[in-house]
Coordinates of C-alpha atoms in Angstrom, one line a residue:
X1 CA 171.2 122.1 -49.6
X2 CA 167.9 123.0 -48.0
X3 CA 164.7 122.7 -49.2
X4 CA 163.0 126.3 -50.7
X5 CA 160.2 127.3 -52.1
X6 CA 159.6 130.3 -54.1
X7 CA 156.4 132.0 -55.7
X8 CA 156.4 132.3 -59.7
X9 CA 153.7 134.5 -59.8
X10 CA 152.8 137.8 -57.9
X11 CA 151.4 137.3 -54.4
X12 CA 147.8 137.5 -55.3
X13 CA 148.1 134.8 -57.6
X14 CA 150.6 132.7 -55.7
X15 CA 149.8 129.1 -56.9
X16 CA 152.2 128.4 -58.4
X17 CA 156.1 127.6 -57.2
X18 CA 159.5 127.0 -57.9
X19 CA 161.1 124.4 -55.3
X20 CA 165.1 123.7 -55.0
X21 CA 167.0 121.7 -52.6
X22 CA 165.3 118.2 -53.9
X23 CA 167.0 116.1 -56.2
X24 CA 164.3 114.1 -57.7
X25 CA 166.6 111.2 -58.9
X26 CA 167.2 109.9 -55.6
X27 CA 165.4 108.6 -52.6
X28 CA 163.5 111.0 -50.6
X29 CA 163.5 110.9 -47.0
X30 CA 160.3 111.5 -45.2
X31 CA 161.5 115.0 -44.5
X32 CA 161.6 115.6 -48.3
X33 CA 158.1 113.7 -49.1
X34 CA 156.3 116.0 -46.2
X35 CA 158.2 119.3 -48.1
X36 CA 157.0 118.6 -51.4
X37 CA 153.2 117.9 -49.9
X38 CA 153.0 120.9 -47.6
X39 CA 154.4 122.9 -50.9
X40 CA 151.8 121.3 -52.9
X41 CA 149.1 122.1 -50.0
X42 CA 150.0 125.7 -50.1
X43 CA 150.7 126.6 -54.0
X44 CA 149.2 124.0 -56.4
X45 CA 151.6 123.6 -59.0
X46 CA 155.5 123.1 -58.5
X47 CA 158.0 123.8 -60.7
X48 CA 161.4 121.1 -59.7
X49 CA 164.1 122.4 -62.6
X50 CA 167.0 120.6 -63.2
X51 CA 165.8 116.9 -62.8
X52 CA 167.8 114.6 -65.4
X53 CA 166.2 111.8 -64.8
X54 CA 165.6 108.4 -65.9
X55 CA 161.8 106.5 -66.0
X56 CA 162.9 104.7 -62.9
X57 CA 164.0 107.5 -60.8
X58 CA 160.5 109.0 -62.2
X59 CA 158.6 106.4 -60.9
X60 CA 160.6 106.1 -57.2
X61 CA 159.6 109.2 -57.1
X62 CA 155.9 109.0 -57.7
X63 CA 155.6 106.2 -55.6
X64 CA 156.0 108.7 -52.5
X65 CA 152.9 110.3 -53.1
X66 CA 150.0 107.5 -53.2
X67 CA 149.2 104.7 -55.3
X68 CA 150.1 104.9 -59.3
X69 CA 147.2 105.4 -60.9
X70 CA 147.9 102.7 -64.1
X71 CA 146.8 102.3 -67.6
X72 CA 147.2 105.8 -68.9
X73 CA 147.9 104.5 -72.4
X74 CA 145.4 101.4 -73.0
X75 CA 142.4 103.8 -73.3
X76 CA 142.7 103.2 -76.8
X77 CA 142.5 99.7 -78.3
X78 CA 146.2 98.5 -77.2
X79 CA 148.9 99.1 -79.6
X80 CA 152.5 99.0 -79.4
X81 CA 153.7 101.6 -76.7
X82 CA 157.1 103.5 -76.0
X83 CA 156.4 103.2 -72.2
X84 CA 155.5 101.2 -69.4
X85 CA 151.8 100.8 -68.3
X86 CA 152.6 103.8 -65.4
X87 CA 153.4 106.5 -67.7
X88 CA 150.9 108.6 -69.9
X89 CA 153.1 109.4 -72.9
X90 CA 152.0 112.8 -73.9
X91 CA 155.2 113.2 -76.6
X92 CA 154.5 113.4 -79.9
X93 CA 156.6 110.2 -80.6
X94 CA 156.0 106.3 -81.4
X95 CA 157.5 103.7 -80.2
X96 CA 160.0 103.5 -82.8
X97 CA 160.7 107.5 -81.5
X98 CA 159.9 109.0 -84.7
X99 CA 157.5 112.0 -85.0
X100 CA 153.6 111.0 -85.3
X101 CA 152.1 111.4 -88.9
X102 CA 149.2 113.9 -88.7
X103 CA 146.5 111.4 -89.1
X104 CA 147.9 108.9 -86.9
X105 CA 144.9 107.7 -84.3
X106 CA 147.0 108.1 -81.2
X107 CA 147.6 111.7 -82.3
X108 CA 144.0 112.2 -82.8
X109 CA 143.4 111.6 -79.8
X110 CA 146.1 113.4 -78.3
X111 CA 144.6 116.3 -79.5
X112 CA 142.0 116.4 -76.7
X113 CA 145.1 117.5 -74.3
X114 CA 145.2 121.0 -75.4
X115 CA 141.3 121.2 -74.0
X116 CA 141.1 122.5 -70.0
X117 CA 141.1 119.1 -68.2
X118 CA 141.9 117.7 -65.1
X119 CA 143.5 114.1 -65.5
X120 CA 141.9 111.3 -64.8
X121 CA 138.4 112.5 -64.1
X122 CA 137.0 110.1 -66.6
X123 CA 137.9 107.2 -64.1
X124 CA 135.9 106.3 -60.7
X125 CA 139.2 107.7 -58.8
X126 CA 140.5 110.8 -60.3
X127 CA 144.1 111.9 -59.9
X128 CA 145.9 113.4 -57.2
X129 CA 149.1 114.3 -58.7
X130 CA 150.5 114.8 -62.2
X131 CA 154.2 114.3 -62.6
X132 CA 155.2 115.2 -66.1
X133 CA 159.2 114.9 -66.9
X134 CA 160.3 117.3 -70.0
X135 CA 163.1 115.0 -71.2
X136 CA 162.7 116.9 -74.7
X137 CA 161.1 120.4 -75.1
X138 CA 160.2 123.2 -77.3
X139 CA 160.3 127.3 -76.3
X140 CA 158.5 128.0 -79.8
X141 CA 154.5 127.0 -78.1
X142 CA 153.9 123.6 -76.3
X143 CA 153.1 125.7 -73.3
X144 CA 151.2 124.3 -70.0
X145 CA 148.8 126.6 -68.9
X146 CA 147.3 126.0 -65.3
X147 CA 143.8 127.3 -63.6
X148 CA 143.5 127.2 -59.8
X149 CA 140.1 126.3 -59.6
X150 CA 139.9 127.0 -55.6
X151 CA 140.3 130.9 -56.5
X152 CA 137.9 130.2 -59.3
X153 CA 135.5 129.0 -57.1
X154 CA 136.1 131.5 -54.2
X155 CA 135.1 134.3 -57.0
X156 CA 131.7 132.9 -57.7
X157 CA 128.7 134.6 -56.4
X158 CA 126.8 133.6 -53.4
X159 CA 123.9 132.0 -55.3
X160 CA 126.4 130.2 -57.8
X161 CA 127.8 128.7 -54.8
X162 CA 124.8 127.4 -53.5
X163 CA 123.1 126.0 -57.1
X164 CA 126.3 123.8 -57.8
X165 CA 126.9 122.8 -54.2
X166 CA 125.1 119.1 -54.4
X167 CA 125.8 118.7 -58.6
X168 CA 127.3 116.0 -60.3
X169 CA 128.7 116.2 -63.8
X170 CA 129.2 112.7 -65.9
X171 CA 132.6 112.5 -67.1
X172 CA 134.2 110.4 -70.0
X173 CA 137.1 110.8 -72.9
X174 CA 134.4 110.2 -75.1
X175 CA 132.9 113.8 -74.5
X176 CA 136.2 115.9 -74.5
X177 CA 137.3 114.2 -78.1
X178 CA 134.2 114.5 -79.2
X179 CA 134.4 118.1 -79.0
X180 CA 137.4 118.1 -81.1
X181 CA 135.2 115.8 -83.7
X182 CA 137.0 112.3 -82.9
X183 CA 134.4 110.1 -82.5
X184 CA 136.5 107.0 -84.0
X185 CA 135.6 104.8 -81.0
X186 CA 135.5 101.1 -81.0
X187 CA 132.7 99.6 -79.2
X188 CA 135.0 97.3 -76.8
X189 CA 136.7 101.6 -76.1
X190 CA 133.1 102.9 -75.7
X191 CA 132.5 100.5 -73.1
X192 CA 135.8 100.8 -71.4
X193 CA 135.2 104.6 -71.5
X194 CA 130.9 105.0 -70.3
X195 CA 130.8 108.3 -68.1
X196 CA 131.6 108.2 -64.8
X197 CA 130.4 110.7 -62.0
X198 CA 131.8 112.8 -60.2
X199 CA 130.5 116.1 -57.9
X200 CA 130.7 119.3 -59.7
X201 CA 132.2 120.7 -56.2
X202 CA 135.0 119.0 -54.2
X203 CA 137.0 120.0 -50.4
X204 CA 140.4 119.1 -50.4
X205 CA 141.4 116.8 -47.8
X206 CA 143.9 118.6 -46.0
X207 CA 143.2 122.1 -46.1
X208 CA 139.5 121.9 -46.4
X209 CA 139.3 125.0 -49.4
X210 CA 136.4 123.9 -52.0
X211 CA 136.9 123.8 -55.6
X212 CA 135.7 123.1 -58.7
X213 CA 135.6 120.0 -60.5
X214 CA 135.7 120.9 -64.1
X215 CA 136.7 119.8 -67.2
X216 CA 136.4 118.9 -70.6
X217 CA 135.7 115.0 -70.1
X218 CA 132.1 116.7 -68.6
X219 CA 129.3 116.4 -71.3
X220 CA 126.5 116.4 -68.6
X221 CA 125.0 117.2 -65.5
X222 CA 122.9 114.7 -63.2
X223 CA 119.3 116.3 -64.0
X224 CA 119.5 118.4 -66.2
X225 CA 118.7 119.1 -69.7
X226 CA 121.6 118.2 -71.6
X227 CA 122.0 121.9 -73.9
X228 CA 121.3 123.4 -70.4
X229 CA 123.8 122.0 -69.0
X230 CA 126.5 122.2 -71.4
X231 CA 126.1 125.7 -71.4
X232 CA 125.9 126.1 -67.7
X233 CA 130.0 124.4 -67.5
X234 CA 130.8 126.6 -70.5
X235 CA 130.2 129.6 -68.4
X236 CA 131.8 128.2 -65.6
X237 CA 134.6 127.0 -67.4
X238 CA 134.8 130.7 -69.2
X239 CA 134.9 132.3 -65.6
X240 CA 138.0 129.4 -64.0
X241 CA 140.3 130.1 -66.6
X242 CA 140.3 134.1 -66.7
X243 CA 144.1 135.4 -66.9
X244 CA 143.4 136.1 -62.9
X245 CA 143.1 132.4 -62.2
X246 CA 145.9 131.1 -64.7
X247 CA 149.8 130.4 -64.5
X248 CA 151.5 129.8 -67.7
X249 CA 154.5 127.3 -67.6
X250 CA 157.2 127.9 -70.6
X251 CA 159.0 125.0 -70.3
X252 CA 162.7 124.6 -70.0
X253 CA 164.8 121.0 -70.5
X254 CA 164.6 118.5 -67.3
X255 CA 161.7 120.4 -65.6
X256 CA 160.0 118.5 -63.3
X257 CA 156.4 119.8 -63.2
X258 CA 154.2 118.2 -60.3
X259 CA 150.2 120.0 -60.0
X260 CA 147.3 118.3 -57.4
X261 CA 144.8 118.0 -60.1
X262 CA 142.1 118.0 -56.9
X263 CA 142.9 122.2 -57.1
X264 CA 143.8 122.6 -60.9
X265 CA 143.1 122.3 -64.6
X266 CA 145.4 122.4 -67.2
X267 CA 146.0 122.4 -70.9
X268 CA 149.0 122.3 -73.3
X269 CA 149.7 124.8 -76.2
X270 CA 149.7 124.1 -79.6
X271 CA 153.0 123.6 -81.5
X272 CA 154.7 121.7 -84.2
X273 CA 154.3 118.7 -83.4
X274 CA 154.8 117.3 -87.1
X275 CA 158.0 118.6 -87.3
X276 CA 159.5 119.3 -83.7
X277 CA 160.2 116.8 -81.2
X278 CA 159.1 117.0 -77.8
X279 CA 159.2 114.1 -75.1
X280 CA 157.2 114.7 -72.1
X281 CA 156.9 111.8 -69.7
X282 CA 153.5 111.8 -67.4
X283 CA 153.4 109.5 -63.8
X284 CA 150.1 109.9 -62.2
X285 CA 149.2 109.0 -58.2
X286 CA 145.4 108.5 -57.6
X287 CA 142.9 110.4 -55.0
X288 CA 141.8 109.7 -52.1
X289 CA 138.7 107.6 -53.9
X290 CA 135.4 108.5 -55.5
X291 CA 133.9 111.7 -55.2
X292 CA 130.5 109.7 -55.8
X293 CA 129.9 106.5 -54.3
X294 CA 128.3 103.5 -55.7
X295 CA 130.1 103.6 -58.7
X296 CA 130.9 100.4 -60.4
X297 CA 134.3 100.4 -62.1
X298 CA 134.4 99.8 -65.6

């Protein structure tokens, strides 16, 4: 079956796509891997539907496209986990697969997912790809939305462009739940989460278009006052996520969802996540390194 690509949104928005022709549960062969990069190159976000697959075949997968970025669950003081150290569980279940109580600490935190975010951006090196598996999902909300942040950026104004060119925003987990009011932080977890930097504008590597480098794990800008700068990403964060710029994915069982979070933010939708399931497994690859040198990691 051959490999093709189509666009899920109109042509002016085209960055997002449906591929077909891979079957992510077995091993890709280099013709594959270069397919799914140039498709990711061109759009953004793709859209792989109809992948049943296991945590194994997930992570064979990943593996093709850079080192796994690990740890995605041990922000938090370590507790008992349904998954491996490679896979950011964003379900809404614990390890004994029952449904989160409301006031559960891992849900708390949780929360912070429905804020615009690119992944990862509170470590030294950010993400390159999100891989998120929907083993279990729900059509009534639970939505992804997506904002291509290189059309963002191409939109701003001459001047814009040329005050954000050289700035670099601190980033940490500890900002983006704070906005949500969890500040519940141990001081061993405020240590292992102190604000990294990272440039406010980033090229990507292959195609050389510039983006922006927001998200909600910013909470301040080399400086700057801190109120003036919070207000400066709130407009800018107003202006990336405008219908113009923004896909919304409705998912559908066994989608396989892959976005280059060097070109996107995202979010999730709220839904009922006290009384509906929904099981949505997350591998990560990291970037190409630091956007800021000199960092020490934490």
């Amino acid at each position: 079956m051959s490999i093709e690509t189509r666009s899920l949104q109109p042509l002016q928005l085209s960055f997002a796509g449906e591929m077909t022709g891979i079957d992510a549960t077995r091993p890709l062969t280099p013709a594959d891997v270069a397919a799914v990069e140039a498709g990711m190159d061109k759009y953004a976000v793709l859209v792989l539907p109809g992948q049943n697959m296991t945590d194994e075949q997930q992570l064979a997968f990943t593996r093709n496209f850079g080192p796994l970025q690990e740890g995605a669950n041990t922000t938090l003081t370590a507790t008992t986990m349904r998954l491996g150290g490679a896979f950011a569980d964003v379900s809404n279940l614990d390890k004994d697969n029952k449904r989160l109580e409301r006031n559960d600490r891992r849900r708390m935190a949780a929360l912070g997912n429905r804020l615009w975010h690119s992944d990862a951006t509170f470590r030294i090196v950010p993400a390159r790809y999100s891989l998120l598996s929907g083993r279990i999902v729900t059509r009534d909300g639970g939505n992804t939305e997506f904002a291509d942040m290189r059309a963002a950026y191409d939109a701003l104004d001459n001047a814009t462009k040329a005050e954000i060119e050289d700035l670099v925003c601190e980033h940490s987990l500890i900002y983006s739940r704070g906005q949500l009011g969890f500040t519940d932080f141990t001081d061993d977890e405020r240590h292992r989460m102190r604000p990294v930097l990272h440039r406010l504008v980033r090229k990507h590597p292959v195609t050389g278009r510039k983006s922006l480098l927001l998200s909600a794990h910013i909470g301040a800008i080399v400086g700057w006052p801190r109120p003036e700068a919070m207000a400066f990403i709130r407009d800018l964060m107003e202006h990336a996520t405008q219908p113009e710029f923004v896909y919304v994915h409705r998912w559908t069982k066994n989608d396989f969802v892959i976005w280059d979070n060097r070109t996107t933010m995202h979010r999730v939708r709220r839904f009922d996540d006290l009384n509906i399931v929904r099981d949505m497994r997350r591998t990560t690859t990291m970037s190409e390194g630091p956007t800021v040198e000199g960092q020490q990691a934490a």
